[in-house]
């Protein structure tokens, strides 16, 4: 007997389309995409290579969705102080870290719950972001198109990224049928968060999900991480 609901798509999946399977970009793919975008000379949908680079970088390191990225204001950034560690020679925060705190109505989760989520910014994003917004008005959008066209186009993220992916030699859809569209950068961010072994509570806060089951949908096991896991398994036979 035919299932009468077989043709019904999941709510929120799009205009009559099933939600496409997405993948997390590998670290090498992330670097290749950033490198290709940085060396690009094209303006796509009014967006310069520098702005597209920052768009991807923000999404990769915060998990912000495209709609959230395009609405970010300079004044929502609270910059912390950084110092160079005298022992490791690495930069680190001295006190509170840099964070981005959009109002509740500026994020998907906030619109549902009224919750304000504070996103902690990694050091490497802090350094680039501080330089990128230097001298800008607090009410200015962090990411703007050229020639005074204002904030990024509402539906422009997928097209921009697809062209930059092609320049980087990265497949938009891989052999497994998984896509690397803009929302895959959120999958990438959450997978990297998970690889850093946060607590369950920390992971929920970083993902900005109210349900842990929703967060798990975004986590992708990298082959290199799985190799690390099996390398730690106990030996069952004598060493050779």
Tab-separated table of C-alpha atoms in Angstrom:
chain	number	residue	atom	x	y	z
A	1	UNK	CA	0.000	0.000	0.000
A	2	UNK	CA	1.285	3.414	-0.961
A	3	UNK	CA	2.162	5.803	1.822
A	4	UNK	CA	-0.128	8.856	1.435
A	5	UNK	CA	2.543	11.036	3.080
A	6	UNK	CA	5.379	9.858	0.850
A	7	UNK	CA	5.363	12.996	-1.293
A	8	UNK	CA	4.982	15.402	1.622
A	9	UNK	CA	8.186	17.298	2.299
A	10	UNK	CA	9.483	18.155	5.721
A	11	UNK	CA	8.367	21.555	7.020
A	12	UNK	CA	11.112	24.132	6.602
A	13	UNK	CA	12.927	22.150	3.915
A	14	UNK	CA	12.293	24.777	1.259
A	15	UNK	CA	9.803	25.543	-1.458
A	16	UNK	CA	8.644	22.043	-2.307
A	17	UNK	CA	12.170	20.640	-2.052
A	18	UNK	CA	13.572	18.104	0.349
A	19	UNK	CA	16.432	19.339	2.468
A	20	UNK	CA	19.617	18.470	0.626
A	21	UNK	CA	22.339	16.492	2.399
A	22	UNK	CA	25.275	18.708	3.303
A	23	UNK	CA	28.836	17.960	4.247
A	24	UNK	CA	31.386	19.655	6.430
A	25	UNK	CA	34.349	20.962	4.472
A	26	UNK	CA	37.685	19.444	5.373
A	27	UNK	CA	40.342	21.712	6.835
A	28	UNK	CA	42.209	21.617	3.520
A	29	UNK	CA	39.023	22.579	1.655
A	30	UNK	CA	38.456	25.480	4.059
A	31	UNK	CA	41.977	26.752	3.425
A	32	UNK	CA	41.659	26.240	-0.343
A	33	UNK	CA	38.369	28.158	-0.436
A	34	UNK	CA	39.836	31.067	1.543
A	35	UNK	CA	42.976	31.092	-0.598
A	36	UNK	CA	41.026	31.070	-3.872
A	37	UNK	CA	38.703	33.823	-2.660
A	38	UNK	CA	41.591	35.979	-1.466
A	39	UNK	CA	43.328	35.737	-4.842
A	40	UNK	CA	40.136	36.331	-6.836
A	41	UNK	CA	39.700	39.531	-8.830
A	42	UNK	CA	35.967	39.164	-9.378
A	43	UNK	CA	33.153	41.108	-7.774
A	44	UNK	CA	30.167	38.781	-7.351
A	45	UNK	CA	26.724	40.212	-6.612
A	46	UNK	CA	28.408	43.462	-5.650
A	47	UNK	CA	30.604	41.680	-3.129
A	48	UNK	CA	34.393	42.079	-3.300
A	49	UNK	CA	36.825	39.191	-2.758
A	50	UNK	CA	37.846	40.727	0.586
A	51	UNK	CA	34.248	40.825	1.809
A	52	UNK	CA	33.494	37.299	0.577
A	53	UNK	CA	36.648	36.053	2.307
A	54	UNK	CA	35.517	37.597	5.581
A	55	UNK	CA	31.988	36.224	5.089
A	56	UNK	CA	33.272	32.655	4.745
A	57	UNK	CA	35.771	33.096	7.573
A	58	UNK	CA	33.103	34.352	9.981
A	59	UNK	CA	30.764	31.485	9.070
A	60	UNK	CA	33.513	28.856	9.412
A	61	UNK	CA	34.579	30.028	12.870
A	62	UNK	CA	31.249	31.016	14.436
A	63	UNK	CA	28.568	28.871	12.803
A	64	UNK	CA	26.511	31.912	11.843
A	65	UNK	CA	24.044	31.256	9.019
A	66	UNK	CA	24.160	33.406	5.880
A	67	UNK	CA	21.119	35.444	6.914
A	68	UNK	CA	22.702	36.064	10.305
A	69	UNK	CA	26.053	37.022	8.747
A	70	UNK	CA	24.498	39.595	6.435
A	71	UNK	CA	22.732	41.267	9.354
A	72	UNK	CA	25.721	41.580	11.690
A	73	UNK	CA	26.503	45.124	12.832
A	74	UNK	CA	29.900	46.461	13.829
A	75	UNK	CA	28.528	47.615	17.179
A	76	UNK	CA	27.608	44.062	18.163
A	77	UNK	CA	31.283	43.168	18.447
A	78	UNK	CA	32.882	43.561	21.865
A	79	UNK	CA	36.631	43.318	21.380
A	80	UNK	CA	38.758	41.773	24.082
A	81	UNK	CA	42.472	42.371	24.646
A	82	UNK	CA	45.081	39.980	23.302
A	83	UNK	CA	48.666	39.450	24.415
A	84	UNK	CA	51.486	37.223	23.225
A	85	UNK	CA	52.214	34.382	25.619
A	86	UNK	CA	55.885	34.633	26.678
A	87	UNK	CA	56.221	30.851	26.857
A	88	UNK	CA	54.391	29.595	23.758
A	89	UNK	CA	54.768	32.821	21.727
A	90	UNK	CA	51.100	32.363	20.731
A	91	UNK	CA	48.482	35.091	20.945
A	92	UNK	CA	45.902	34.639	23.686
A	93	UNK	CA	43.136	36.636	25.284
A	94	UNK	CA	44.004	38.692	28.339
A	95	UNK	CA	40.730	38.639	30.250
A	96	UNK	CA	37.389	38.471	28.455
A	97	UNK	CA	37.510	37.217	24.849
A	98	UNK	CA	36.146	39.023	21.827
A	99	UNK	CA	32.488	38.197	21.401
A	100	UNK	CA	29.605	38.981	19.086
A	101	UNK	CA	26.229	39.433	20.765
A	102	UNK	CA	23.419	39.945	18.246
A	103	UNK	CA	20.013	40.873	19.720
A	104	UNK	CA	17.479	38.057	19.901
A	105	UNK	CA	15.585	39.161	16.798
A	106	UNK	CA	18.765	38.941	14.682
A	107	UNK	CA	19.275	35.172	14.989
A	108	UNK	CA	17.146	32.168	14.090
A	109	UNK	CA	17.193	30.769	17.627
A	110	UNK	CA	16.566	34.164	19.192
A	111	UNK	CA	13.440	34.729	17.132
A	112	UNK	CA	12.030	31.463	18.468
A	113	UNK	CA	13.099	31.722	22.095
A	114	UNK	CA	13.913	35.377	22.775
A	115	UNK	CA	17.353	34.245	23.899
A	116	UNK	CA	20.446	36.345	23.261
A	117	UNK	CA	23.420	34.153	22.362
A	118	UNK	CA	26.957	35.436	22.878
A	119	UNK	CA	29.383	34.051	20.297
A	120	UNK	CA	33.017	33.854	21.402
A	121	UNK	CA	35.425	34.770	18.597
A	122	UNK	CA	38.604	32.731	18.035
A	123	UNK	CA	41.866	34.684	18.137
A	124	UNK	CA	42.548	34.401	14.403
A	125	UNK	CA	39.115	35.848	13.605
A	126	UNK	CA	39.624	38.588	16.224
A	127	UNK	CA	42.803	39.742	14.483
A	128	UNK	CA	41.244	39.885	11.003
A	129	UNK	CA	37.916	41.263	12.180
A	130	UNK	CA	39.414	44.125	14.170
A	131	UNK	CA	41.355	45.253	11.132
A	132	UNK	CA	38.356	44.743	8.833
A	133	UNK	CA	35.960	46.988	10.799
A	134	UNK	CA	38.487	49.576	11.940
A	135	UNK	CA	37.028	53.093	11.722
A	136	UNK	CA	33.547	51.860	10.799
A	137	UNK	CA	30.375	53.234	12.396
A	138	UNK	CA	28.786	50.948	15.048
A	139	UNK	CA	25.527	50.881	13.046
A	140	UNK	CA	27.287	49.823	9.841
A	141	UNK	CA	26.949	46.273	8.608
A	142	UNK	CA	30.134	44.263	9.061
A	143	UNK	CA	29.696	42.873	5.534
A	144	UNK	CA	28.651	45.313	2.827
A	145	UNK	CA	28.606	45.389	-0.955
A	146	UNK	CA	30.726	47.787	-2.946
A	147	UNK	CA	29.734	51.249	-4.229
A	148	UNK	CA	27.450	51.956	-1.285
A	149	UNK	CA	24.979	49.174	-2.147
A	150	UNK	CA	24.558	48.303	1.533
A	151	UNK	CA	24.179	44.896	3.112
A	152	UNK	CA	24.670	41.675	1.183
A	153	UNK	CA	21.860	40.392	-1.020
A	154	UNK	CA	19.285	38.273	0.787
A	155	UNK	CA	19.858	35.191	-1.389
A	156	UNK	CA	23.404	35.846	-2.584
A	157	UNK	CA	25.427	33.508	-0.380
A	158	UNK	CA	24.905	30.305	-2.337
A	159	UNK	CA	25.815	31.831	-5.693
A	160	UNK	CA	28.940	33.583	-4.386
A	161	UNK	CA	30.220	30.494	-2.637
A	162	UNK	CA	29.516	28.208	-5.577
A	163	UNK	CA	31.679	30.373	-7.848
A	164	UNK	CA	34.491	30.574	-5.295
A	165	UNK	CA	34.303	26.808	-4.719
A	166	UNK	CA	34.787	26.288	-8.446
A	167	UNK	CA	37.843	28.565	-8.409
A	168	UNK	CA	39.216	26.522	-5.502
A	169	UNK	CA	38.635	23.237	-7.325
A	170	UNK	CA	36.186	22.024	-4.686
A	171	UNK	CA	33.185	19.979	-5.801
A	172	UNK	CA	29.842	21.607	-5.065
A	173	UNK	CA	28.335	18.115	-4.794
A	174	UNK	CA	30.664	15.236	-3.981
A	175	UNK	CA	30.509	11.572	-5.006
A	176	UNK	CA	28.379	10.777	-1.957
A	177	UNK	CA	25.767	13.296	-3.107
A	178	UNK	CA	26.523	15.727	-0.270
A	179	UNK	CA	26.567	19.445	-1.005
A	180	UNK	CA	28.987	22.190	-0.049
A	181	UNK	CA	26.572	25.092	-0.144
A	182	UNK	CA	26.771	28.079	2.194
A	183	UNK	CA	24.948	26.310	5.020
A	184	UNK	CA	27.618	23.606	4.890
A	185	UNK	CA	29.905	26.181	6.533
A	186	UNK	CA	27.718	25.891	9.629
A	187	UNK	CA	28.184	22.117	9.471
A	188	UNK	CA	31.917	22.804	9.152
A	189	UNK	CA	31.976	25.123	12.168
A	190	UNK	CA	30.023	22.777	14.422
A	191	UNK	CA	32.185	19.819	13.389
A	192	UNK	CA	35.326	21.799	14.248
A	193	UNK	CA	33.780	22.785	17.586
A	194	UNK	CA	33.078	19.119	18.301
A	195	UNK	CA	36.640	18.137	17.332
A	196	UNK	CA	37.882	20.465	20.104
A	197	UNK	CA	36.063	18.246	22.661
A	198	UNK	CA	33.795	20.772	24.421
A	199	UNK	CA	31.402	19.639	27.132
A	200	UNK	CA	27.839	18.884	26.049
A	201	UNK	CA	26.662	22.176	27.570
A	202	UNK	CA	29.399	24.132	25.790
A	203	UNK	CA	28.561	22.454	22.495
A	204	UNK	CA	24.898	23.408	22.866
A	205	UNK	CA	25.797	27.010	23.598
A	206	UNK	CA	28.124	27.219	20.604
A	207	UNK	CA	25.615	25.572	18.270
A	208	UNK	CA	22.774	27.766	19.578
A	209	UNK	CA	20.358	24.842	19.462
A	210	UNK	CA	17.796	24.182	22.178
A	211	UNK	CA	17.673	20.470	21.318
A	212	UNK	CA	20.859	18.337	21.368
A	213	UNK	CA	19.351	16.123	18.649
A	214	UNK	CA	19.419	19.065	16.252
A	215	UNK	CA	23.105	19.670	16.964
A	216	UNK	CA	23.997	16.051	16.202
A	217	UNK	CA	22.651	16.463	12.654
A	218	UNK	CA	25.437	18.966	12.006
A	219	UNK	CA	28.324	16.840	13.248
A	220	UNK	CA	30.387	14.965	10.674
A	221	UNK	CA	33.105	12.484	11.591
A	222	UNK	CA	36.325	13.233	9.716
A	223	UNK	CA	38.420	10.281	8.568
A	224	UNK	CA	41.486	11.792	10.233
A	225	UNK	CA	39.648	12.040	13.555
A	226	UNK	CA	38.457	8.454	13.238
A	227	UNK	CA	42.040	7.397	12.552
A	228	UNK	CA	43.087	9.112	15.788
A	229	UNK	CA	40.337	7.255	17.643
A	230	UNK	CA	41.287	3.790	16.372
A	231	UNK	CA	44.958	4.542	17.096
A	232	UNK	CA	44.021	4.844	20.780
A	233	UNK	CA	42.294	1.444	20.942
A	234	UNK	CA	43.934	-1.182	23.156
A	235	UNK	CA	46.101	-3.786	21.453
A	236	UNK	CA	44.621	-7.293	21.265
A	237	UNK	CA	47.747	-9.026	19.976
A	238	UNK	CA	51.425	-8.778	20.814
A	239	UNK	CA	53.239	-5.836	19.252
A	240	UNK	CA	55.122	-6.644	16.059
